[in-house]
């Protein structure tokens, strides 16, 4: 069996290259041929299997460690098994779609208001409705973003007004007091294989490691584990990093990441999730 991992050709650096190296090493440990490709390497006309075959050769599966959902769809049109699938990437990449999917599946999550489609026009006319439904403080997130860098805590109508321009799709969420902590549970093949508790740095509410948050190994409760498994299943994920916060009413799903940064998990827990991913793919394709 031979596989390939696809990363983005225009976002380079350790955060993007490390997972590819980890997956290649795991494949080698399991006797699987493996290569790393850039999404730009696989640019081909829609449905042109011959063009893709020239690039991929005898590749039996692709791990798409990127958010290039259209590339995933084109590979699937050709019949290539893609992990995660295009639909999973689509649902996880857009935070509004993630929360709509979680709500559809009756999975406990945060009260969320999404921006209307305005074709780039401001939507200040519904600011009072957002405030009435969500209240202050509220969390404002760009629908498309990573590493917590497009997440803000908003405390007033004046602050909120700068995020109602319509230029960027966003979600507006109730702020849940959780001690500036969250839980990341990595799910692979319907099993929770690693988890950490993340704590935000002083003066911030975002617990992302990229922003200076600290991580400790964590054993989730049965309720938290089951919630993570349900969330991953809802978005059709073969593997996913599920972020959970603890509220007074119980655990809530905050986000589902289709290509969470597994090097941080390895550094914190000693668990190399890439082995679980390769083993899962091998079982699916066997």
XYZ file of N, CA and C in Angstrom, residues 112-212:
303
model
N -24.894 30.401 19.211
C -24.152 31.025 18.115
C -25.095 31.742 17.159
N -24.691 32.931 16.736
C -25.402 33.740 15.748
C -24.438 33.920 14.582
N -24.854 33.608 13.349
C -23.935 33.783 12.223
C -24.317 35.004 11.400
N -23.327 35.608 10.777
C -23.573 36.811 9.986
C -24.380 36.467 8.742
N -25.269 37.369 8.330
C -26.046 37.118 7.106
C -25.182 37.311 5.866
N -25.599 36.729 4.763
C -24.911 36.980 3.500
C -25.335 38.354 3.001
N -24.373 39.261 2.889
C -24.698 40.636 2.503
C -23.967 41.085 1.241
N -23.216 40.188 0.622
C -22.430 40.517 -0.570
C -21.498 41.697 -0.284
N -20.891 41.667 0.933
C -19.909 42.673 1.292
C -20.460 43.941 1.886
N -21.779 44.029 2.071
C -22.387 45.224 2.651
C -22.484 45.077 4.171
N -22.382 46.183 4.923
C -22.487 46.117 6.384
C -23.869 45.628 6.814
N -23.921 45.025 8.028
C -25.219 44.586 8.557
C -25.433 45.167 9.953
N -25.165 46.451 10.078
C -25.373 47.136 11.362
C -26.838 47.177 11.752
N -27.735 46.963 10.785
C -29.171 47.017 11.073
C -29.629 45.905 12.013
N -28.835 44.834 12.153
C -29.249 43.755 13.047
C -28.358 43.666 14.282
N -27.583 44.727 14.532
C -26.687 44.695 15.684
C -27.447 44.510 16.991
N -28.588 45.181 17.122
C -29.368 45.055 18.358
C -29.892 43.637 18.531
N -30.224 42.997 17.425
C -30.703 41.617 17.499
C -29.590 40.686 17.968
N -28.388 40.905 17.456
C -27.249 40.091 17.894
C -27.009 40.293 19.387
N -27.041 41.554 19.820
C -26.808 41.853 21.232
C -27.895 41.234 22.097
N -29.147 41.336 21.663
C -30.264 40.760 22.441
C -30.112 39.250 22.565
N -29.673 38.601 21.502
C -29.602 37.141 21.491
C -28.360 36.602 22.193
N -27.247 37.328 22.120
C -25.964 36.833 22.621
C -25.534 37.545 23.901
N -25.720 38.857 23.969
C -25.311 39.624 25.142
C -23.819 39.863 25.194
N -23.400 40.646 26.186
C -21.973 40.930 26.390
C -21.507 40.318 27.699
N -20.228 39.920 27.760
C -19.294 39.884 26.630
C -19.684 38.800 25.637
N -19.269 38.977 24.401
C -19.494 37.946 23.385
C -18.191 37.651 22.673
N -18.124 36.478 22.094
C -16.949 36.066 21.332
C -17.273 36.195 19.843
N -16.411 36.884 19.111
C -16.590 37.064 17.671
C -15.459 36.341 16.952
N -15.830 35.430 16.046
C -14.835 34.649 15.307
C -15.082 34.783 13.810
N -13.999 34.914 13.055
C -14.118 34.754 11.609
C -14.486 33.305 11.327
N -15.359 33.093 10.350
C -15.754 31.717 10.027
C -14.564 30.891 9.545
N -13.605 31.560 8.897
C -12.435 30.856 8.373
C -11.193 31.395 9.085
N -10.587 30.553 9.888
C -9.407 30.982 10.624
C -8.827 29.827 11.412
N -7.577 30.003 11.845
C -6.878 28.940 12.567
C -6.052 29.509 13.714
N -5.732 28.641 14.656
C -4.833 28.945 15.761
C -5.350 30.057 16.671
N -6.660 30.316 16.648
C -7.248 31.310 17.536
C -6.960 32.741 17.153
N -6.362 32.959 15.983
C -5.892 34.298 15.634
C -6.995 35.208 15.101
N -8.155 34.668 14.788
C -9.265 35.495 14.322
C -10.431 35.418 15.316
N -10.080 35.372 16.608
C -11.064 35.247 17.687
C -10.910 36.446 18.616
N -12.033 37.126 18.927
C -11.962 38.315 19.771
C -13.034 38.268 20.844
N -12.757 38.909 21.970
C -13.732 39.086 23.035
C -14.247 40.517 22.936
N -15.550 40.658 22.754
C -16.171 41.967 22.528
C -17.050 42.311 23.726
N -16.916 43.557 24.206
C -17.592 43.943 25.441
C -18.610 45.054 25.290
N -18.754 45.612 24.094
C -19.684 46.737 23.939
C -20.193 46.817 22.506
N -21.274 47.579 22.336
C -21.837 47.776 21.002
C -20.854 48.496 20.093
N -20.058 49.402 20.667
C -19.073 50.121 19.856
C -18.011 49.156 19.334
N -17.537 48.266 20.211
C -16.563 47.266 19.764
C -17.180 46.349 18.715
N -18.413 45.954 18.932
C -19.083 45.035 18.011
C -19.212 45.642 16.626
N -19.435 46.952 16.545
C -19.720 47.597 15.260
C -18.615 47.384 14.234
N -17.366 47.220 14.685
C -16.271 47.062 13.726
C -16.242 45.683 13.078
N -17.071 44.757 13.577
C -17.114 43.409 13.011
C -18.412 43.139 12.240
N -19.125 44.215 11.911
C -20.390 44.082 11.185
C -20.269 44.642 9.770
N -19.043 44.607 9.228
C -18.803 45.230 7.921
C -19.254 44.373 6.752
N -19.478 43.079 6.982
C -19.920 42.193 5.901
C -18.817 41.735 4.990
N -17.590 42.231 5.201
C -16.483 41.842 4.328
C -16.011 40.423 4.607
N -16.168 39.976 5.863
C -15.708 38.653 6.286
C -16.857 37.935 6.990
N -17.197 36.698 6.594
C -18.244 35.970 7.323
C -17.782 35.647 8.737
N -18.660 35.868 9.723
C -18.286 35.683 11.118
C -19.411 35.006 11.893
N -19.033 34.489 13.071
C -20.023 34.028 14.031
C -19.867 34.826 15.315
N -20.977 34.945 16.032
C -21.028 35.686 17.285
C -21.549 34.716 18.336
N -20.762 34.527 19.401
C -21.085 33.477 20.354
C -21.184 33.997 21.778
N -22.037 33.344 22.533
C -22.130 33.618 23.953
C -20.784 33.317 24.610
N -20.367 34.187 25.506
C -19.138 33.935 26.246
C -19.459 33.030 27.430
N -18.747 31.922 27.509
C -18.937 30.967 28.595
C -17.736 31.069 29.530
N -17.971 31.396 30.783
C -16.872 31.457 31.746
C -16.393 30.034 32.037
N -15.158 29.771 31.666
C -14.603 28.410 31.807
C -13.198 28.434 32.381
N -12.871 29.535 33.086
C -11.546 29.628 33.671
C -10.435 29.748 32.653
N -10.769 30.255 31.446
C -9.785 30.396 30.356
C -9.124 29.059 30.028
N -9.905 27.985 30.112
C -9.402 26.647 29.798
C -10.293 25.966 28.776
N -9.720 25.067 28.019
C -10.518 24.154 27.213
C -9.831 22.799 27.178
N -10.506 21.857 26.564
C -10.002 20.488 26.460
C -9.913 20.141 24.985
N -8.781 19.649 24.547
C -8.623 19.149 23.174
C -8.567 17.626 23.231
N -9.518 16.997 22.558
C -9.547 15.540 22.474
C -9.344 15.140 21.018
N -8.317 14.358 20.760
C -8.052 13.874 19.410
C -8.789 12.560 19.208
N -9.649 12.554 18.212
C -10.457 11.382 17.885
C -9.941 10.788 16.583
N -9.709 9.492 16.573
C -9.279 8.785 15.357
C -10.089 7.501 15.244
N -10.777 7.341 14.133
C -11.535 6.116 13.899
C -12.544 5.803 14.986
N -13.201 6.822 15.509
C -14.234 6.608 16.527
C -13.696 6.331 17.912
N -12.418 6.639 18.146
C -11.823 6.441 19.469
C -11.088 7.714 19.893
N -11.147 8.018 21.179
C -10.376 9.131 21.728
C -8.975 8.616 22.038
N -7.969 9.114 21.318
C -6.621 8.541 21.426
C -5.654 9.416 22.217
N -5.987 10.684 22.422
C -5.132 11.574 23.210
C -5.948 12.791 23.608
N -5.600 13.390 24.739
C -6.308 14.601 25.159
C -5.427 15.439 26.062
N -5.674 16.743 26.001
C -4.931 17.696 26.819
C -5.888 18.746 27.354
N -5.482 19.354 28.476
C -6.178 20.534 28.984
C -5.319 21.742 28.659
N -5.910 22.740 28.022
C -5.159 23.915 27.613
C -5.605 25.124 28.441
N -4.662 25.933 28.860
C -4.949 27.114 29.667
C -4.388 28.346 28.973
N -5.195 29.394 28.899
C -4.782 30.617 28.220
C -3.707 31.350 29.017
N -2.856 32.112 28.334
C -1.876 32.931 29.047
C -2.574 34.059 29.810
N -1.896 34.640 30.769
C -2.478 35.739 31.540
C -2.929 36.857 30.614
N -4.138 37.366 30.875
C -4.658 38.476 30.100
C -5.361 38.076 28.828
N -5.484 36.779 28.556
C -6.154 36.308 27.344
C -7.192 35.274 27.738
N -8.150 35.034 26.868
C -9.155 34.003 27.131
C -9.010 32.832 26.171
N -8.095 32.950 25.211
C -7.897 31.918 24.199
C -6.785 30.980 24.645
N -7.085 29.686 24.634
C -6.144 28.704 25.184
C -5.233 28.078 24.130
N -5.260 28.578 22.893
C -4.449 27.984 21.828
C -2.967 28.049 22.163
N -2.265 26.958 21.931
C -0.831 26.906 22.202
C -0.070 27.927 21.364
N -0.534 28.175 20.130
C 0.124 29.140 19.257
C 0.151 30.528 19.874
N -0.848 30.839 20.697
C -0.947 32.158 21.311
C -0.316 32.200 22.697
N 0.384 31.150 23.068
C 1.066 31.138 24.354
C 0.374 30.336 25.430
